[in-house]
Amino acid sequence: MKIVGYIRVSTDQQVESGLGLEAQVKAIQDYAHKCGVEKPEIFRDEGISGVLSLEKRLGILEAIAHLKKGSVLVVAKRDRLGRDPMVVAMIESAVKRKGSRIVSAAGEGTDNDDPSSILMRRLVDAFGEYERLIIGARTKAALKAKKDKGERVGYIPFGKRLSDDGITLIDHSAEQRILQKIKALRNKGLSIRSIARAMNENKILNRKQLAWNHASVHRALLKLA
């Protein structure tokens, strides 16, 4: 029996207990040894989200390409295949077309295809997606909390700069004057494109010393709102 291993870790999972690359490799190797296979081929996707579509995950594509009829694709845990049921279903379909099957070293209903096992797999997939959504919701809430406290979240918005503590955002006086100029032009009834044209004609450029355009003026107006 040919065994092909697949491991995946996303950037926000590298510190999670039990999901590191080494732990996944060991789980796959232990399973392979029980099947009498000493050195299984193992393919990997590092820093890859479990929601990405199949064509964006070279590791799983290579693993599937190396499958032959009767071979087994082994993962440490089923959620390593993905955290989107549709993506997992696509992988399962591709593996099935190769005449192979997927096995989780942790079990999770992958030993056979009886109704109970299929139900178990679907439940595992659903909980994988649920966990992804929970992580996303917590991240969103944490970022909102930082933003509400006036702390930096991602890039520094136009009109702001970092204070000396390197965390808190404070007004950038020169950029604030530019924003007020944009606001004044808008209050005069100028369109967004007219505002951009007026700013550029007066050589009032943006932070990167580039000309204003429709999109950049629109973002500035949203900040003012």
PDB file of C-alpha atoms in Angstrom:
ATOM      1  CA  MET A   1       0.000   0.000   0.000  1.00  0.00           C
ATOM      2  CA  LYS A   2       1.326   3.413  -0.959  1.00  0.00           C
ATOM      3  CA  ILE A   3       0.949   6.144   1.649  1.00  0.00           C
ATOM      4  CA  VAL A   4       1.139   9.832   0.782  1.00  0.00           C
ATOM      5  CA  GLY A   5       1.153  12.319   3.650  1.00  0.00           C
ATOM      6  CA  TYR A   6      -0.117  15.870   3.628  1.00  0.00           C
ATOM      7  CA  ILE A   7       0.543  18.547   6.243  1.00  0.00           C
ATOM      8  CA  ARG A   8      -0.714  22.115   6.412  1.00  0.00           C
ATOM      9  CA  VAL A   9      -0.217  24.963   8.818  1.00  0.00           C
ATOM     10  CA  SER A  10      -1.537  28.488   8.453  1.00  0.00           C
ATOM     11  CA  THR A  11       0.167  31.570   9.869  1.00  0.00           C
ATOM     12  CA  ASP A  12      -2.279  31.859  12.767  1.00  0.00           C
ATOM     13  CA  GLN A  13      -2.011  28.174  13.673  1.00  0.00           C
ATOM     14  CA  GLN A  14       1.754  27.733  13.949  1.00  0.00           C
ATOM     15  CA  VAL A  15       1.671  28.310  17.692  1.00  0.00           C
ATOM     16  CA  GLU A  16      -1.374  26.172  18.386  1.00  0.00           C
ATOM     17  CA  SER A  17      -0.654  23.028  20.352  1.00  0.00           C
ATOM     18  CA  GLY A  18      -0.693  19.861  18.290  1.00  0.00           C
ATOM     19  CA  LEU A  19      -0.878  21.559  14.895  1.00  0.00           C
ATOM     20  CA  GLY A  20       2.799  22.261  14.251  1.00  0.00           C
ATOM     21  CA  LEU A  21       4.491  20.749  11.219  1.00  0.00           C
ATOM     22  CA  GLU A  22       6.689  18.394  13.252  1.00  0.00           C
ATOM     23  CA  ALA A  23       3.717  17.030  15.187  1.00  0.00           C
ATOM     24  CA  GLN A  24       1.818  16.413  11.942  1.00  0.00           C
ATOM     25  CA  VAL A  25       4.795  14.661  10.344  1.00  0.00           C
ATOM     26  CA  LYS A  26       5.165  12.388  13.377  1.00  0.00           C
ATOM     27  CA  ALA A  27       1.473  11.475  13.357  1.00  0.00           C
ATOM     28  CA  ILE A  28       1.653  10.555   9.663  1.00  0.00           C
ATOM     29  CA  GLN A  29       4.871   8.568  10.094  1.00  0.00           C
ATOM     30  CA  ASP A  30       3.449   6.665  13.076  1.00  0.00           C
ATOM     31  CA  TYR A  31       0.409   5.719  11.016  1.00  0.00           C
ATOM     32  CA  ALA A  32       2.592   4.682   8.085  1.00  0.00           C
ATOM     33  CA  HIS A  33       4.793   2.512  10.298  1.00  0.00           C
ATOM     34  CA  LYS A  34       1.714   0.659  11.550  1.00  0.00           C
ATOM     35  CA  CYS A  35       0.945  -0.089   7.895  1.00  0.00           C
ATOM     36  CA  GLY A  36       4.497  -1.287   7.234  1.00  0.00           C
ATOM     37  CA  VAL A  37       5.612   1.804   5.329  1.00  0.00           C
ATOM     38  CA  GLU A  38       8.902   3.242   6.586  1.00  0.00           C
ATOM     39  CA  LYS A  39       9.250   6.504   4.657  1.00  0.00           C
ATOM     40  CA  PRO A  40       5.961   7.890   3.372  1.00  0.00           C
ATOM     41  CA  GLU A  41       6.058  10.754   0.891  1.00  0.00           C
ATOM     42  CA  ILE A  42       4.900  13.909   2.648  1.00  0.00           C
ATOM     43  CA  PHE A  43       3.804  17.105   0.938  1.00  0.00           C
ATOM     44  CA  ARG A  44       3.168  20.385   2.694  1.00  0.00           C
ATOM     45  CA  ASP A  45       1.446  23.740   2.506  1.00  0.00           C
ATOM     46  CA  GLU A  46       3.080  26.165   4.930  1.00  0.00           C
ATOM     47  CA  GLY A  47       1.409  29.446   5.822  1.00  0.00           C
ATOM     48  CA  ILE A  48      -1.649  28.433   3.820  1.00  0.00           C
ATOM     49  CA  SER A  49      -5.179  29.090   5.043  1.00  0.00           C
ATOM     50  CA  GLY A  50      -7.584  26.176   5.119  1.00  0.00           C
ATOM     51  CA  VAL A  51     -10.186  28.186   3.226  1.00  0.00           C
ATOM     52  CA  LEU A  52      -8.095  28.716   0.086  1.00  0.00           C
ATOM     53  CA  SER A  53      -9.330  26.981  -3.048  1.00  0.00           C
ATOM     54  CA  LEU A  54      -7.586  23.894  -4.349  1.00  0.00           C
ATOM     55  CA  GLU A  55      -5.683  25.607  -7.166  1.00  0.00           C
ATOM     56  CA  LYS A  56      -3.970  27.921  -4.654  1.00  0.00           C
ATOM     57  CA  ARG A  57      -2.579  25.058  -2.572  1.00  0.00           C
ATOM     58  CA  LEU A  58       0.351  23.500  -4.381  1.00  0.00           C
ATOM     59  CA  GLY A  59       1.113  21.046  -1.581  1.00  0.00           C
ATOM     60  CA  ILE A  60      -2.231  19.267  -1.684  1.00  0.00           C
ATOM     61  CA  LEU A  61      -2.196  19.288  -5.493  1.00  0.00           C
ATOM     62  CA  GLU A  62       1.198  17.571  -5.487  1.00  0.00           C
ATOM     63  CA  ALA A  63       0.013  15.057  -2.897  1.00  0.00           C
ATOM     64  CA  ILE A  64      -3.041  14.177  -4.990  1.00  0.00           C
ATOM     65  CA  ALA A  65      -0.890  13.919  -8.136  1.00  0.00           C
ATOM     66  CA  HIS A  66       1.291  11.275  -6.434  1.00  0.00           C
ATOM     67  CA  LEU A  67      -1.664   9.095  -5.489  1.00  0.00           C
ATOM     68  CA  LYS A  68      -2.266   5.831  -7.328  1.00  0.00           C
ATOM     69  CA  LYS A  69      -5.144   3.394  -7.282  1.00  0.00           C
ATOM     70  CA  GLY A  70      -5.374   1.826  -3.847  1.00  0.00           C
ATOM     71  CA  SER A  71      -3.081   4.350  -2.164  1.00  0.00           C
ATOM     72  CA  VAL A  72      -3.937   6.415   0.908  1.00  0.00           C
ATOM     73  CA  LEU A  73      -3.671  10.137   1.587  1.00  0.00           C
ATOM     74  CA  VAL A  74      -2.918  10.525   5.294  1.00  0.00           C
ATOM     75  CA  VAL A  75      -3.351  13.690   7.384  1.00  0.00           C
ATOM     76  CA  ALA A  76      -2.662  14.126  11.086  1.00  0.00           C
ATOM     77  CA  LYS A  77      -6.142  15.565  11.592  1.00  0.00           C
ATOM     78  CA  ARG A  78      -8.951  15.972   9.118  1.00  0.00           C
ATOM     79  CA  ASP A  79      -9.043  19.773   9.460  1.00  0.00           C
ATOM     80  CA  ARG A  80      -5.570  19.847   7.860  1.00  0.00           C
ATOM     81  CA  LEU A  81      -7.399  19.217   4.582  1.00  0.00           C
ATOM     82  CA  GLY A  82      -9.215  22.508   5.030  1.00  0.00           C
ATOM     83  CA  ARG A  83     -11.634  24.478   7.146  1.00  0.00           C
ATOM     84  CA  ASP A  84     -14.245  24.986   4.453  1.00  0.00           C
ATOM     85  CA  PRO A  85     -16.558  22.004   3.775  1.00  0.00           C
ATOM     86  CA  MET A  86     -16.661  22.851   0.057  1.00  0.00           C
ATOM     87  CA  VAL A  87     -12.865  22.791  -0.205  1.00  0.00           C
ATOM     88  CA  VAL A  88     -12.712  19.498   1.695  1.00  0.00           C
ATOM     89  CA  ALA A  89     -15.378  18.037  -0.585  1.00  0.00           C
ATOM     90  CA  MET A  90     -13.327  19.022  -3.651  1.00  0.00           C
ATOM     91  CA  ILE A  91     -10.258  17.307  -2.186  1.00  0.00           C
ATOM     92  CA  GLU A  92     -12.259  14.187  -1.385  1.00  0.00           C
ATOM     93  CA  SER A  93     -13.607  14.099  -4.931  1.00  0.00           C
ATOM     94  CA  ALA A  94     -10.133  14.488  -6.450  1.00  0.00           C
ATOM     95  CA  VAL A  95      -8.737  11.721  -4.241  1.00  0.00           C
ATOM     96  CA  LYS A  96     -11.640   9.413  -5.073  1.00  0.00           C
ATOM     97  CA  ARG A  97     -11.068   9.923  -8.805  1.00  0.00           C
ATOM     98  CA  LYS A  98      -7.529   8.631  -8.288  1.00  0.00           C
ATOM     99  CA  GLY A  99      -8.945   5.447  -6.796  1.00  0.00           C
ATOM    100  CA  SER A 100      -7.558   6.400  -3.389  1.00  0.00           C
ATOM    101  CA  ARG A 101      -8.947   7.332  -0.004  1.00  0.00           C
ATOM    102  CA  ILE A 102      -8.262   9.800   2.797  1.00  0.00           C
ATOM    103  CA  VAL A 103      -7.318   8.704   6.294  1.00  0.00           C
ATOM    104  CA  SER A 104      -6.893  10.817   9.398  1.00  0.00           C
ATOM    105  CA  ALA A 105      -4.237   9.563  11.797  1.00  0.00           C
ATOM    106  CA  ALA A 106      -6.584  10.739  14.552  1.00  0.00           C
ATOM    107  CA  GLY A 107      -9.406   8.509  13.229  1.00  0.00           C
ATOM    108  CA  GLU A 108     -12.337  10.905  12.905  1.00  0.00           C
ATOM    109  CA  GLY A 109     -14.512   8.469  10.975  1.00  0.00           C
ATOM    110  CA  THR A 110     -12.065   7.874   8.121  1.00  0.00           C
ATOM    111  CA  ASP A 111     -11.580   4.125   8.632  1.00  0.00           C
ATOM    112  CA  ASN A 112     -14.483   3.126   6.377  1.00  0.00           C
ATOM    113  CA  ASP A 113     -17.516   4.465   4.526  1.00  0.00           C
ATOM    114  CA  ASP A 114     -20.416   3.208   6.638  1.00  0.00           C
ATOM    115  CA  PRO A 115     -23.143   5.774   7.450  1.00  0.00           C
ATOM    116  CA  SER A 116     -21.827   6.469  10.943  1.00  0.00           C
ATOM    117  CA  SER A 117     -18.311   7.161   9.651  1.00  0.00           C
ATOM    118  CA  ILE A 118     -19.585   9.474   6.933  1.00  0.00           C
ATOM    119  CA  LEU A 119     -21.644  11.346   9.545  1.00  0.00           C
ATOM    120  CA  MET A 120     -18.574  11.640  11.779  1.00  0.00           C
ATOM    121  CA  ARG A 121     -16.532  13.109   8.920  1.00  0.00           C
ATOM    122  CA  ARG A 122     -19.205  15.673   8.143  1.00  0.00           C
ATOM    123  CA  LEU A 123     -19.399  16.677  11.806  1.00  0.00           C
ATOM    124  CA  VAL A 124     -15.614  17.074  11.965  1.00  0.00           C
ATOM    125  CA  ASP A 125     -15.705  19.239   8.827  1.00  0.00           C
ATOM    126  CA  ALA A 126     -18.502  21.367  10.270  1.00  0.00           C
ATOM    127  CA  PHE A 127     -16.650  21.906  13.547  1.00  0.00           C
ATOM    128  CA  GLY A 128     -13.519  22.808  11.603  1.00  0.00           C
ATOM    129  CA  GLU A 129     -15.423  25.543   9.799  1.00  0.00           C
ATOM    130  CA  TYR A 130     -17.045  26.649  13.073  1.00  0.00           C
ATOM    131  CA  GLU A 131     -13.640  26.978  14.750  1.00  0.00           C
ATOM    132  CA  ARG A 132     -12.373  29.059  11.818  1.00  0.00           C
ATOM    133  CA  LEU A 133     -15.367  31.388  12.112  1.00  0.00           C
ATOM    134  CA  ILE A 134     -14.876  31.719  15.878  1.00  0.00           C
ATOM    135  CA  ILE A 135     -11.198  32.618  15.406  1.00  0.00           C
ATOM    136  CA  GLY A 136     -12.183  35.190  12.790  1.00  0.00           C
ATOM    137  CA  ALA A 137     -14.832  36.708  15.055  1.00  0.00           C
ATOM    138  CA  ARG A 138     -12.396  36.960  17.969  1.00  0.00           C
ATOM    139  CA  THR A 139      -9.765  38.576  15.770  1.00  0.00           C
ATOM    140  CA  LYS A 140     -12.300  41.079  14.446  1.00  0.00           C
ATOM    141  CA  ALA A 141     -13.426  41.920  17.979  1.00  0.00           C
ATOM    142  CA  ALA A 142      -9.837  42.372  19.169  1.00  0.00           C
ATOM    143  CA  LEU A 143      -9.029  44.694  16.269  1.00  0.00           C
ATOM    144  CA  LYS A 144     -12.184  46.725  16.914  1.00  0.00           C
ATOM    145  CA  ALA A 145     -11.234  47.071  20.563  1.00  0.00           C
ATOM    146  CA  LYS A 146      -7.797  48.371  19.596  1.00  0.00           C
ATOM    147  CA  LYS A 147      -9.317  50.772  17.082  1.00  0.00           C
ATOM    148  CA  ASP A 148     -11.838  52.056  19.653  1.00  0.00           C
ATOM    149  CA  LYS A 149      -8.922  52.793  22.002  1.00  0.00           C
ATOM    150  CA  GLY A 150      -7.216  54.782  19.274  1.00  0.00           C
ATOM    151  CA  GLU A 151      -4.474  52.201  18.771  1.00  0.00           C
ATOM    152  CA  ARG A 152      -2.931  51.253  15.469  1.00  0.00           C
ATOM    153  CA  VAL A 153      -4.684  48.531  13.489  1.00  0.00           C
ATOM    154  CA  GLY A 154      -2.753  47.638  10.343  1.00  0.00           C
ATOM    155  CA  TYR A 155      -1.682  50.646   8.284  1.00  0.00           C
ATOM    156  CA  ILE A 156      -1.651  54.151   9.695  1.00  0.00           C
ATOM    157  CA  PRO A 157      -4.621  56.059   8.218  1.00  0.00           C
ATOM    158  CA  PHE A 158      -4.083  59.372   6.470  1.00  0.00           C
ATOM    159  CA  GLY A 159      -4.341  62.181   8.977  1.00  0.00           C
ATOM    160  CA  LYS A 160      -2.823  60.138  11.808  1.00  0.00           C
ATOM    161  CA  ARG A 161       0.648  59.184  13.031  1.00  0.00           C
ATOM    162  CA  LEU A 162       2.058  56.968  15.748  1.00  0.00           C
ATOM    163  CA  SER A 163       2.767  58.582  19.073  1.00  0.00           C
ATOM    164  CA  ASP A 164       6.074  58.036  20.845  1.00  0.00           C
ATOM    165  CA  ASP A 165       4.717  54.907  22.545  1.00  0.00           C
ATOM    166  CA  GLY A 166       4.558  53.218  19.137  1.00  0.00           C
ATOM    167  CA  ILE A 167       0.965  52.109  19.739  1.00  0.00           C
ATOM    168  CA  THR A 168      -1.435  55.032  20.001  1.00  0.00           C
ATOM    169  CA  LEU A 169      -2.522  57.035  16.980  1.00  0.00           C
ATOM    170  CA  ILE A 170      -2.537  60.820  17.209  1.00  0.00           C
ATOM    171  CA  ASP A 171      -3.348  63.535  14.695  1.00  0.00           C
ATOM    172  CA  HIS A 172      -0.783  64.352  12.013  1.00  0.00           C
ATOM    173  CA  SER A 173      -1.098  68.134  11.828  1.00  0.00           C
ATOM    174  CA  ALA A 174      -0.041  68.560   8.182  1.00  0.00           C
ATOM    175  CA  GLU A 175      -2.268  65.745   6.971  1.00  0.00           C
ATOM    176  CA  GLN A 176      -5.175  67.002   9.064  1.00  0.00           C
ATOM    177  CA  ARG A 177      -4.907  70.345   7.261  1.00  0.00           C
ATOM    178  CA  ILE A 178      -5.083  68.517   3.945  1.00  0.00           C
ATOM    179  CA  LEU A 179      -8.177  66.621   5.082  1.00  0.00           C
ATOM    180  CA  GLN A 180      -9.827  69.877   6.113  1.00  0.00           C
ATOM    181  CA  LYS A 181      -9.004  71.299   2.665  1.00  0.00           C
ATOM    182  CA  ILE A 182     -10.730  68.327   1.054  1.00  0.00           C
ATOM    183  CA  LYS A 183     -13.713  68.779   3.370  1.00  0.00           C
ATOM    184  CA  ALA A 184     -13.958  72.477   2.494  1.00  0.00           C
ATOM    185  CA  LEU A 185     -13.960  71.702  -1.228  1.00  0.00           C
ATOM    186  CA  ARG A 186     -16.649  69.080  -0.719  1.00  0.00           C
ATOM    187  CA  ASN A 187     -18.757  71.547   1.260  1.00  0.00           C
ATOM    188  CA  LYS A 188     -18.558  73.894  -1.723  1.00  0.00           C
ATOM    189  CA  GLY A 189     -20.312  71.237  -3.776  1.00  0.00           C
ATOM    190  CA  LEU A 190     -17.340  69.933  -5.769  1.00  0.00           C
ATOM    191  CA  SER A 191     -17.479  66.373  -7.007  1.00  0.00           C
ATOM    192  CA  ILE A 192     -14.861  63.854  -5.857  1.00  0.00           C
ATOM    193  CA  ARG A 193     -13.067  64.019  -9.205  1.00  0.00           C
ATOM    194  CA  SER A 194     -13.132  67.832  -9.126  1.00  0.00           C
ATOM    195  CA  ILE A 195     -11.627  67.778  -5.636  1.00  0.00           C
ATOM    196  CA  ALA A 196      -8.805  65.534  -6.822  1.00  0.00           C
ATOM    197  CA  ARG A 197      -8.158  67.839  -9.760  1.00  0.00           C
ATOM    198  CA  ALA A 198      -8.104  70.921  -7.522  1.00  0.00           C
ATOM    199  CA  MET A 199      -5.727  69.319  -5.030  1.00  0.00           C
ATOM    200  CA  ASN A 200      -3.332  68.288  -7.770  1.00  0.00           C
ATOM    201  CA  GLU A 201      -3.451  71.683  -9.483  1.00  0.00           C
ATOM    202  CA  ASN A 202      -2.468  73.300  -6.191  1.00  0.00           C
ATOM    203  CA  LYS A 203       0.331  70.726  -5.796  1.00  0.00           C
ATOM    204  CA  ILE A 204      -1.161  69.384  -2.564  1.00  0.00           C
ATOM    205  CA  LEU A 205      -0.120  65.733  -2.784  1.00  0.00           C
ATOM    206  CA  ASN A 206      -0.886  62.727  -0.629  1.00  0.00           C
ATOM    207  CA  ARG A 207       1.372  61.060   1.933  1.00  0.00           C
ATOM    208  CA  LYS A 208       3.424  59.299  -0.727  1.00  0.00           C
ATOM    209  CA  GLN A 209       3.797  62.536  -2.658  1.00  0.00           C
ATOM    210  CA  LEU A 210       1.531  61.160  -5.370  1.00  0.00           C
ATOM    211  CA  ALA A 211      -1.355  62.863  -7.125  1.00  0.00           C
ATOM    212  CA  TRP A 212      -4.856  62.472  -5.724  1.00  0.00           C
ATOM    213  CA  ASN A 213      -7.401  60.420  -7.638  1.00  0.00           C
ATOM    214  CA  HIS A 214     -11.072  59.542  -7.276  1.00  0.00           C
ATOM    215  CA  ALA A 215     -10.422  56.587  -4.974  1.00  0.00           C
ATOM    216  CA  SER A 216      -7.988  58.339  -2.627  1.00  0.00           C
ATOM    217  CA  VAL A 217     -10.261  61.368  -2.212  1.00  0.00           C
ATOM    218  CA  HIS A 218     -13.211  59.072  -1.558  1.00  0.00           C
ATOM    219  CA  ARG A 219     -11.258  57.282   1.220  1.00  0.00           C
ATOM    220  CA  ALA A 220     -10.311  60.647   2.734  1.00  0.00           C
ATOM    221  CA  LEU A 221     -13.946  61.727   2.789  1.00  0.00           C
ATOM    222  CA  LEU A 222     -14.942  58.474   4.484  1.00  0.00           C
ATOM    223  CA  LYS A 223     -12.413  59.174   7.234  1.00  0.00           C
ATOM    224  CA  LEU A 224     -13.859  62.653   7.685  1.00  0.00           C
ATOM    225  CA  ALA A 225     -17.347  61.189   7.924  1.00  0.00           C
TER     226      ALA A 225
END
